[in-house]
Coordinates of C-alpha atoms and ligand atoms in Angstrom, one line a residue:
M1301 CA 11.1 -14.5 91.0
N1302 CA 14.0 -16.7 92.0
I1303 CA 16.2 -18.5 89.5
G1304 CA 14.7 -21.9 90.3
A1305 CA 11.2 -20.6 89.6
S1306 CA 12.3 -19.0 86.3
L1307 CA 14.0 -22.2 85.2
S1308 CA 10.8 -24.2 86.0
I1309 CA 8.7 -21.8 83.9
L1310 CA 11.2 -22.1 81.0
L1311 CA 11.1 -25.9 81.2
V1312 CA 7.3 -25.9 81.1
L1313 CA 7.2 -23.5 78.2
S1314 CA 9.7 -25.5 76.2
T1315 CA 7.8 -28.7 76.9
V1316 CA 4.6 -27.0 75.7
H1317 CA 6.4 -25.7 72.5
A1318 CA 7.8 -29.2 71.8
F1319 CA 4.3 -30.7 72.2
Q1320 CA 2.7 -28.1 69.9
Y1321 CA 5.5 -28.5 67.3
N1322 CA 5.0 -32.3 67.3
Q1323 CA 1.3 -31.9 66.7
L1324 CA 1.9 -29.4 63.9
A1325 CA 4.6 -31.6 62.3
Q1326 CA 2.2 -34.5 62.3
Y1327 CA -0.5 -32.4 60.7
V1328 CA 2.0 -31.5 57.9
D1329 CA 3.0 -35.2 57.4
E1330 CA -0.7 -36.2 57.1
H1331 CA -1.4 -33.4 54.6
Q1332 CA 1.6 -33.8 52.3
E1333 CA -0.4 -35.2 49.4
E1334 CA -2.6 -32.0 49.4
Y1335 CA 0.6 -29.9 49.5
V1336 CA 1.9 -31.7 46.4
E1337 CA -1.4 -31.2 44.6
A1338 CA -1.3 -27.5 45.4
L1339 CA 2.2 -27.3 43.9
R1340 CA 1.0 -29.2 40.9
D1341 CA -1.7 -26.6 40.3
W1342 CA 0.7 -23.7 40.6
V1343 CA 3.4 -25.3 38.4
A1344 CA 0.8 -25.8 35.7
V1345 CA 0.6 -22.1 35.3
E1346 CA 3.3 -20.9 32.8
S1347 CA 3.9 -17.7 34.8
D1348 CA 7.0 -16.7 32.8
S1349 CA 7.7 -13.0 33.6
S1350 CA 10.3 -12.6 30.8
N1351 CA 7.9 -13.5 28.0
V1352 CA 5.3 -10.8 27.3
L1353 CA 3.1 -13.3 25.6
R1354 CA 2.7 -15.2 28.9
R1355 CA 1.5 -12.1 30.8
P1356 CA -2.1 -13.3 31.0
E1357 CA -0.8 -16.5 32.7
L1358 CA 1.2 -14.3 35.2
H1359 CA -2.0 -12.3 36.0
R1360 CA -3.8 -15.6 36.6
M1361 CA -1.0 -16.8 38.8
M1362 CA -1.3 -13.7 41.0
E1363 CA -5.1 -14.2 41.2
M1364 CA -4.5 -17.8 42.4
V1365 CA -2.1 -16.5 45.1
A1366 CA -4.7 -13.9 46.3
Q1367 CA -7.4 -16.6 46.3
K1368 CA -5.4 -19.0 48.4
L1369 CA -4.6 -16.3 51.0
Q1370 CA -8.3 -15.3 51.0
Q1371 CA -9.4 -18.9 51.6
M1372 CA -7.1 -18.9 54.6
G1373 CA -8.9 -15.9 56.0
G1374 CA -6.2 -13.3 55.4
A1375 CA -6.8 -9.6 54.9
V1376 CA -5.7 -9.6 51.3
E1377 CA -5.0 -6.8 48.8
S1378 CA -3.9 -7.0 45.2
V1379 CA -1.9 -3.9 44.6
D1380 CA -1.7 -2.4 41.2
V1381 CA 2.0 -1.4 40.6
G1382 CA 1.5 0.2 37.2
D1383 CA 2.8 -0.6 33.7
Q1384 CA 6.0 -2.0 32.3
E1385 CA 7.6 -0.1 29.4
L1386 CA 8.9 -2.6 26.7
P1387 CA 12.0 -1.9 24.6
D1388 CA 9.7 -0.9 21.7
R1389 CA 8.0 1.7 23.9
Q1390 CA 4.8 -0.2 24.2
T1391 CA 3.4 -0.6 27.7
L1392 CA 2.1 -3.7 29.5
A1393 CA 0.4 -4.0 32.8
L1394 CA 2.6 -5.4 35.5
P1395 CA 1.3 -8.3 37.6
K1396 CA -0.3 -7.1 40.8
V1397 CA 1.6 -7.6 44.0
V1398 CA -0.4 -9.6 46.5
T1399 CA -0.2 -8.7 50.2
A1400 CA -2.0 -10.4 53.1
R1401 CA -2.1 -10.1 56.9
F1402 CA -2.8 -12.8 59.4
G1403 CA -3.2 -11.4 62.9
S1404 CA -2.6 -7.9 64.3
D1405 CA -1.9 -8.5 67.9
P1406 CA 0.2 -5.5 69.1
N1407 CA 1.8 -7.8 71.7
K1408 CA 3.3 -10.1 69.1
H1409 CA 6.1 -9.6 66.7
T1410 CA 5.2 -9.3 63.1
L1411 CA 7.0 -11.3 60.4
C1412 CA 6.7 -10.4 56.7
V1413 CA 7.2 -13.3 54.3
Y1414 CA 8.4 -12.3 50.8
G1415 CA 8.3 -14.6 47.8
H1416 CA 7.6 -14.7 44.1
V1417 CA 5.6 -16.9 41.8
D1418 CA 7.0 -15.9 38.4
V1419 CA 9.3 -18.3 36.7
Q1420 CA 12.0 -18.5 34.0
P1421 CA 11.2 -19.8 30.6
A1422 CA 11.2 -23.6 30.0
K1423 CA 10.4 -25.9 27.0
L1424 CA 10.5 -29.7 26.7
E1425 CA 12.9 -29.3 23.7
D1426 CA 15.4 -27.5 25.9
G1427 CA 16.3 -31.0 27.2
W1428 CA 13.8 -31.6 30.0
A1429 CA 13.1 -35.2 30.8
T1430 CA 9.5 -34.4 31.6
E1431 CA 7.0 -31.7 30.6
P1432 CA 8.2 -28.6 32.5
F1433 CA 4.7 -27.3 33.4
N1434 CA 3.4 -30.7 34.5
L1435 CA 4.7 -31.5 38.0
T1436 CA 6.1 -35.0 37.8
E1437 CA 7.4 -37.0 40.8
I1438 CA 10.3 -39.3 40.3
N1439 CA 12.2 -40.9 43.1
G1440 CA 11.0 -38.4 45.7
N1441 CA 11.7 -35.4 43.5
L1442 CA 9.0 -33.1 42.2
Y1443 CA 10.1 -31.9 38.8
G1444 CA 8.7 -28.8 37.2
R1445 CA 9.6 -25.2 36.3
G1446 CA 9.3 -23.0 39.3
A1447 CA 9.0 -25.9 41.7
S1448 CA 12.0 -24.8 43.8
D1449 CA 12.3 -21.2 42.5
N1450 CA 10.0 -20.2 44.2
K1451 CA 6.5 -21.8 44.1
A1452 CA 7.1 -24.6 46.7
P1453 CA 8.7 -22.3 49.3
V1454 CA 5.9 -19.8 48.9
L1455 CA 3.3 -22.6 49.4
A1456 CA 5.2 -24.0 52.3
W1457 CA 5.0 -20.7 54.1
M1458 CA 1.2 -20.6 53.5
H1459 CA 0.8 -24.2 54.7
A1460 CA 2.8 -23.4 57.8
V1461 CA 0.3 -20.7 58.7
E1462 CA -2.6 -22.9 57.7
A1463 CA -1.4 -25.7 59.9
Y1464 CA -1.6 -23.5 63.0
Q1465 CA -5.1 -22.4 61.9
K1466 CA -6.4 -25.9 61.3
L1467 CA -5.2 -27.1 64.7
S1468 CA -6.8 -24.0 66.3
M1469 CA -3.5 -22.9 67.7
A1470 CA -2.8 -19.2 67.9
L1471 CA -0.1 -18.0 65.5
P1472 CA 3.0 -17.2 67.7
V1473 CA 3.6 -14.0 65.7
N1474 CA 1.5 -11.9 63.3
V1475 CA 2.3 -12.9 59.7
K1476 CA 2.2 -10.8 56.6
F1477 CA 2.8 -11.9 53.0
I1478 CA 4.1 -9.9 50.1
I1479 CA 4.2 -12.0 46.9
E1480 CA 5.2 -10.7 43.5
G1481 CA 5.3 -11.8 39.9
M1482 CA 8.4 -10.0 38.4
E1483 CA 11.3 -11.2 40.5
E1484 CA 13.0 -13.0 37.7
T1485 CA 13.2 -9.9 35.6
G1486 CA 14.2 -7.4 38.3
S1487 CA 11.1 -7.0 40.5
N1488 CA 9.7 -4.2 38.3
G1489 CA 7.3 -1.9 40.2
L1490 CA 8.0 -3.5 43.6
E1491 CA 10.5 -1.0 44.9
A1492 CA 8.1 1.9 44.3
M1493 CA 5.3 0.0 46.0
I1494 CA 7.5 -0.7 49.1
L1495 CA 8.4 3.0 49.3
A1496 CA 4.7 3.9 49.0
Q1497 CA 3.7 1.5 51.7
K1498 CA 6.7 2.1 54.1
D1499 CA 4.4 3.7 56.7
T1500 CA 1.4 1.6 56.1
F1501 CA 1.9 -2.1 55.3
F1502 CA 5.4 -2.1 56.6
S1503 CA 4.9 0.1 59.7
D1504 CA 4.4 -2.8 62.1
V1505 CA 6.7 -5.3 60.4
D1506 CA 9.6 -6.3 62.7
Y1507 CA 11.3 -8.9 60.5
I1508 CA 11.4 -10.0 56.9
V1509 CA 12.0 -13.6 55.8
V1510 CA 12.9 -14.7 52.2
S1511 CA 13.0 -18.4 51.2
D1512 CA 14.1 -17.9 47.6
C1513 CA 17.4 -19.7 47.5
G1514 CA 19.0 -23.1 48.2
W1515 CA 21.2 -25.0 50.6
L1516 CA 24.9 -25.4 49.8
S1517 CA 25.0 -29.1 50.5
R1518 CA 22.7 -31.7 52.1
R1519 CA 23.0 -29.7 55.3
P1520 CA 20.3 -27.0 55.9
A1521 CA 21.6 -23.5 55.6
I1522 CA 20.8 -19.9 56.5
T1523 CA 21.7 -17.3 53.9
Y1524 CA 23.1 -13.9 55.0
G1525 CA 24.2 -12.4 51.7
T1526 CA 23.2 -12.3 48.0
R1527 CA 25.0 -10.8 45.0
G1528 CA 23.3 -8.1 43.1
N1529 CA 22.9 -8.0 39.3
C1530 CA 23.3 -5.5 36.6
Y1531 CA 21.8 -6.8 33.3
F1532 CA 22.8 -5.1 30.0
L1533 CA 21.8 -5.1 26.4
A1534 CA 24.5 -4.2 23.8
E1535 CA 23.0 -3.7 20.4
V1536 CA 25.1 -3.4 17.2
H1537 CA 23.2 -2.1 14.2
G1538 CA 24.7 -2.4 10.7
P1539 CA 23.2 -2.9 7.2
K1540 CA 19.6 -2.1 6.8
Q1541 CA 18.7 -5.7 6.4
D1542 CA 20.1 -9.2 6.7
L1543 CA 22.6 -10.1 3.9
H1544 CA 23.7 -13.2 2.0
S1545 CA 27.1 -14.1 3.5
G1546 CA 28.4 -15.3 0.1
V1547 CA 27.3 -12.3 -1.9
Y1548 CA 28.2 -9.7 0.7
G1549 CA 30.6 -11.5 3.1
G1550 CA 34.0 -9.7 3.1
T1551 CA 32.5 -6.5 1.9
V1552 CA 30.7 -5.4 5.0
I1553 CA 31.8 -5.0 8.6
E1554 CA 29.5 -7.5 10.2
P1555 CA 27.6 -6.4 13.4
M1556 CA 28.0 -9.9 14.9
I1557 CA 31.8 -9.8 14.5
D1558 CA 31.9 -6.3 16.2
L1559 CA 29.7 -7.6 19.0
I1560 CA 31.7 -10.7 19.7
G1561 CA 34.9 -8.6 19.5
I1562 CA 33.8 -6.2 22.1
L1563 CA 32.4 -8.9 24.4
G1564 CA 35.5 -11.0 24.1
E1565 CA 37.6 -8.0 25.2
S1566 CA 35.4 -7.3 28.1
S1567 CA 35.3 -10.6 30.0
A1568 CA 38.1 -11.6 32.4
S1569 CA 38.6 -14.0 35.3
Q1570 CA 39.7 -13.4 38.9
H1571 CA 41.5 -15.6 41.4
Q1572 CA 41.7 -14.7 45.1
K1573 CA 41.7 -16.7 48.3
K1574 CA 39.7 -16.3 51.5
P1575 CA 39.3 -18.9 54.2
L1576 CA 35.9 -20.6 54.6
C1577 CA 34.8 -23.6 56.6
L1578 CA 31.6 -25.2 55.6
F1579 CA 29.9 -28.6 55.0
F1580 CA 30.4 -28.4 51.3
S1581 CA 31.4 -31.2 49.0
L1582 CA 33.3 -30.2 45.9
A1583 CA 32.6 -33.6 44.4
E1584 CA 28.8 -33.2 44.8
H1585 CA 28.9 -29.7 43.5
N1586 CA 30.8 -30.8 40.4
K1587 CA 28.4 -33.7 39.8
T1588 CA 25.5 -31.3 39.3
I1589 CA 27.5 -29.4 36.6
I1590 CA 29.5 -32.0 34.8
N1591 CA 28.1 -35.5 34.2
F1592 CA 30.9 -36.7 32.0
I1593 CA 33.9 -36.2 34.4
K1594 CA 34.2 -40.0 35.1
Q1595 CA 34.0 -41.1 31.5
R1596 CA 36.9 -39.1 30.2
T1597 CA 40.5 -39.6 31.2
S1598 CA 41.8 -36.2 30.3
I1599 CA 39.5 -33.3 30.8
V1600 CA 40.0 -29.5 31.0
C1601 CA 38.5 -28.4 34.3
P1602 CA 35.4 -26.2 33.6
F1603 CA 35.9 -24.2 36.8
F1604 CA 38.2 -21.2 37.5
T1605 CA 39.6 -23.1 40.4
V1606 CA 39.6 -26.6 41.9
L1607 CA 40.1 -25.3 45.5
K1608 CA 36.9 -25.5 47.6
V1609 CA 37.6 -22.1 49.3
D1610 CA 38.3 -20.3 46.1
L1611 CA 35.3 -21.8 44.4
L1612 CA 33.0 -20.6 47.2
A1613 CA 34.6 -17.1 47.1
H1614 CA 34.0 -17.0 43.4
K1615 CA 30.3 -18.1 43.9
W1616 CA 29.6 -15.5 46.6
R1617 CA 32.2 -12.9 47.1
Y1618 CA 33.5 -11.8 43.7
P1619 CA 31.7 -10.1 40.8
T1620 CA 31.3 -12.0 37.6
V1621 CA 30.3 -11.5 34.0
S1622 CA 28.0 -13.9 32.2
I1623 CA 27.0 -13.7 28.5
H1624 CA 23.4 -15.0 28.2
G1625 CA 22.5 -14.8 24.6
I1626 CA 22.5 -12.8 21.3
E1627 CA 19.2 -11.8 19.9
G1628 CA 19.3 -11.7 16.1
A1629 CA 21.8 -14.5 15.9
F1630 CA 20.8 -17.6 13.9
S1631 CA 20.3 -20.3 16.5
D1632 CA 18.0 -22.9 14.8
P1633 CA 19.3 -26.2 13.5
G1634 CA 20.6 -26.1 9.9
T1635 CA 23.1 -24.0 8.1
K1636 CA 21.5 -20.6 7.1
T1637 CA 24.2 -18.4 5.6
V1638 CA 23.2 -15.0 6.6
I1639 CA 24.9 -11.8 7.9
P1640 CA 22.4 -10.5 10.6
S1641 CA 21.9 -6.8 10.2
K1642 CA 21.3 -6.1 13.9
V1643 CA 22.4 -8.2 16.9
C1644 CA 21.8 -7.6 20.6
A1645 CA 23.9 -9.3 23.3
K1646 CA 22.5 -9.9 26.7
F1647 CA 25.0 -10.1 29.5
S1648 CA 25.0 -9.5 33.3
I1649 CA 27.5 -8.6 36.0
R1650 CA 26.8 -10.0 39.5
Q1651 CA 27.4 -7.3 42.1
V1652 CA 29.1 -7.7 45.4
P1653 CA 29.2 -5.3 48.4
N1654 CA 30.3 -1.8 47.7
M1655 CA 29.5 -2.0 44.0
D1656 CA 26.9 0.6 42.9
P1657 CA 24.8 -0.2 39.9
T1658 CA 24.8 3.4 38.6
V1659 CA 28.6 3.5 38.7
V1660 CA 28.8 0.0 37.0
E1661 CA 26.3 1.2 34.3
K1662 CA 28.5 4.1 33.4
K1663 CA 31.8 2.2 33.5
V1664 CA 30.4 -0.7 31.4
S1665 CA 28.9 1.7 28.8
D1666 CA 32.1 3.8 28.6
H1667 CA 34.3 0.7 28.3
L1668 CA 32.2 -0.9 25.6
H1669 CA 32.0 2.3 23.6
S1670 CA 35.8 2.8 24.0
V1671 CA 36.6 -0.7 22.8
F1672 CA 34.1 -0.3 20.0
S1673 CA 35.5 3.0 18.8
K1674 CA 38.9 1.4 18.4
R1675 CA 37.4 -1.0 15.9
Q1676 CA 36.6 2.0 13.7
S1677 CA 33.5 0.2 12.6
P1678 CA 30.8 1.9 10.5
N1679 CA 28.2 0.2 12.6
T1680 CA 26.5 1.7 15.7
L1681 CA 26.5 0.5 19.3
K1682 CA 23.8 1.1 21.9
V1683 CA 24.3 0.0 25.5
S1684 CA 21.6 0.0 28.1
M1685 CA 21.2 -1.4 31.6
V1686 CA 17.8 -3.0 32.1
I1687 CA 18.2 -4.4 35.7
G1688 CA 20.3 -2.8 38.4
A1689 CA 19.9 -4.8 41.6
K1690 CA 22.2 -4.2 44.5
P1691 CA 23.9 -6.9 46.7
W1692 CA 22.6 -7.6 50.2
L1693 CA 24.5 -8.5 53.3
A1694 CA 23.1 -9.1 56.8
D1695 CA 24.4 -9.0 60.4
I1696 CA 24.4 -12.7 61.4
H1697 CA 24.6 -11.7 65.1
H1698 CA 21.0 -10.4 65.0
P1699 CA 18.7 -12.7 67.2
L1700 CA 16.8 -13.4 64.0
F1701 CA 19.6 -15.7 63.0
E1702 CA 19.6 -17.4 66.4
A1703 CA 15.9 -18.1 65.8
G1704 CA 16.6 -19.6 62.4
K1705 CA 19.4 -21.7 63.8
A1706 CA 17.1 -23.0 66.7
A1707 CA 14.3 -23.8 64.2
I1708 CA 16.7 -25.8 62.0
K1709 CA 18.0 -27.7 65.0
R1710 CA 14.4 -28.5 66.0
V1711 CA 13.5 -29.9 62.6
F1712 CA 16.7 -31.4 61.3
S1713 CA 18.7 -32.0 64.5
V1714 CA 21.8 -30.3 63.1
D1715 CA 23.3 -26.8 63.1
P1716 CA 23.0 -25.0 59.8
D1717 CA 25.7 -23.8 57.5
F1718 CA 25.8 -20.0 57.3
I1719 CA 26.2 -19.2 53.7
R1720 CA 26.0 -16.5 51.0
E1721 CA 24.2 -16.8 47.7
G1722 CA 25.7 -16.1 44.3
G1723 CA 22.2 -15.3 42.8
T1724 CA 20.2 -12.2 43.3
I1725 CA 17.0 -11.3 45.0
P1726 CA 16.6 -7.8 43.7
I1727 CA 14.3 -6.6 46.4
S1728 CA 16.3 -7.8 49.5
R1729 CA 18.5 -4.7 49.7
T1730 CA 15.5 -2.4 49.1
F1731 CA 13.7 -4.1 52.1
Q1732 CA 16.7 -3.4 54.2
D1733 CA 17.3 0.2 53.1
V1734 CA 13.7 1.3 52.9
T1735 CA 12.1 -0.4 55.9
G1736 CA 15.2 -0.6 58.1
K1737 CA 14.1 -4.0 59.2
S1738 CA 16.2 -7.1 59.7
I1739 CA 16.1 -9.7 57.0
I1740 CA 16.9 -13.4 57.1
M1741 CA 17.0 -15.9 54.2
L1742 CA 15.8 -19.3 55.3
P1743 CA 16.1 -21.5 52.2
I1744 CA 14.5 -24.9 51.8
G1745 CA 15.7 -25.7 48.2
G1746 CA 18.3 -28.4 47.7
F1747 CA 21.8 -27.6 46.4
D1748 CA 21.0 -29.5 43.2
D1749 CA 17.5 -28.2 42.4
G1750 CA 18.6 -26.9 38.9
L1751 CA 17.1 -23.4 39.2
H1752 CA 16.6 -21.8 35.8
S1753 CA 17.9 -25.0 34.2
Q1754 CA 16.5 -28.1 32.7
N1755 CA 14.8 -30.5 35.1
E1756 CA 14.3 -28.0 38.0
K1757 CA 13.0 -29.9 41.0
M1758 CA 12.1 -29.6 44.7
S1759 CA 12.4 -32.8 46.7
R1760 CA 9.3 -33.9 48.5
Y1761 CA 11.5 -34.2 51.6
N1762 CA 12.7 -30.5 51.5
Y1763 CA 9.1 -29.3 50.7
I1764 CA 7.6 -31.1 53.6
E1765 CA 10.4 -30.7 56.2
G1766 CA 10.7 -27.1 54.9
T1767 CA 7.1 -26.5 55.9
K1768 CA 7.9 -27.8 59.4
L1769 CA 10.9 -25.5 59.5
F1770 CA 8.7 -22.5 58.9
I1771 CA 6.3 -23.6 61.6
A1772 CA 9.3 -24.0 64.1
F1773 CA 10.7 -20.6 63.0
L1774 CA 7.4 -18.8 63.8
N1775 CA 7.6 -20.2 67.3
E1776 CA 11.3 -19.3 67.7
L1777 CA 10.6 -15.8 66.5
S1778 CA 8.0 -15.3 69.1
Q1779 CA 10.6 -15.8 71.8
I1780 CA 12.9 -13.0 70.7
T1781 CA 13.0 -10.4 73.5
E1782 CA 13.4 -6.6 73.2
A1783 CA 16.6 -7.0 75.2
A1784 CA 18.1 -9.4 72.6
V1785 CA 17.5 -7.1 69.6
Ligands
LIG2448 C1 19.2 -18.4 43.7 C2 18.5 -17.1 43.4 C3 18.7 -16.2 44.5 C4 17.0 -17.4 43.1 C5 16.3 -16.2 42.6 N1 14.9 -16.5 42.4 C6 16.8 -15.8 41.2 O1 16.9 -16.6 40.3 N2 17.0 -14.5 41.0 C7 17.4 -14.0 39.8 C8 18.9 -14.2 39.5 O2 19.2 -14.1 38.3 O3 19.7 -14.4 40.4

């Protein structure tokens, strides 16, 4: 075929694709109220994976996911991934992992969509402006726990497939789903399931997409790296029961003082520079974190650095330690005067490339025991690592990223930022290592969605345009040729 004929075919194809996309996008616009209602139903389920008392809700959530995929005509399986062992040695059934398949045409690529429907804890009294499990729309934002992390993106993927079905258009690629309910606590059971299904469910998967993160600014983004996370418990045991701080204070070595002492000696900051060039506003980033900056004339900067480049490097490229809480500490309002007999600190260290959780586990444990032994305390220390998730980094030159870029251009008429993510998606590295497939992260969350925080939200705009983005991405994927891979 001569060049002229090839160009004509390409032109016709691209006109057909544009026409199809416009029809699908119009369908999405016309059905957005239904999509918001679907999100309302999902947000209403308190699927908190960190609270064992909420486990029935989590099971119910997984059933709702399976039901939705079945209604869409998928070949659905709810996979039992066993039990979770709790710190007190009791066991609890893990939520099932839901898989589904739409299409099995050997002449098409197969995309696997990963997402999760468990959430972090949330209570109105934490400072939410609205009930966290009652989706509430204010000024175009849909507020609710799990709205952005990760219920709306999971639904948006389902709606993207559904739009093709409803308009009787063939899916451009085969689509598989793998949806779990333990992401927020380290994806318990999922790694073993992926290993077990490597040669079955994953055998025909060409690419994996994850939409469990957010943009860096108002500009759409593609994410090519995440930090890992090692989560630790450090318990200090002392007297056999809590003590009156007046009667016993000054006579006993307090477990809390030991604990704070070893934690204080174990956190440090790092400052390094690396050039980056992105559409990122320091002012907007700061606004989401400090709301009082304008009202005070002298303020101590809450960040390690005021340089944009350094700030991004600290978000993505360097490890960090965060102390999350101390179990056993008195935290209610009031002035209880007690010496807690046993306290347990929860802290995590975000991992960056070349860090190995097993090495980190040993180093942290050795370090804390060494600092503790110098205190010559009669109390005892126990350190355990309860999550050990590796970082993930992709090759952005893979055609998958070109497909993502083209889809973003189609929907938003701009080029995306290529970014990394400071947070962790525990299973991303396992997907890469076990299946050997290429992974892309295509976020639709906003930079200010407040994940894990009070007033988490997903904007209606991002939810609806995000659905269109996934539609466009399916089409772009279908055009990846063997030669390009
Ligand atoms: C922004 C993160 C990658 C979102 C993810 N769902 C998450 O919260 N993971 C757990 C974590 O602590 O990073």
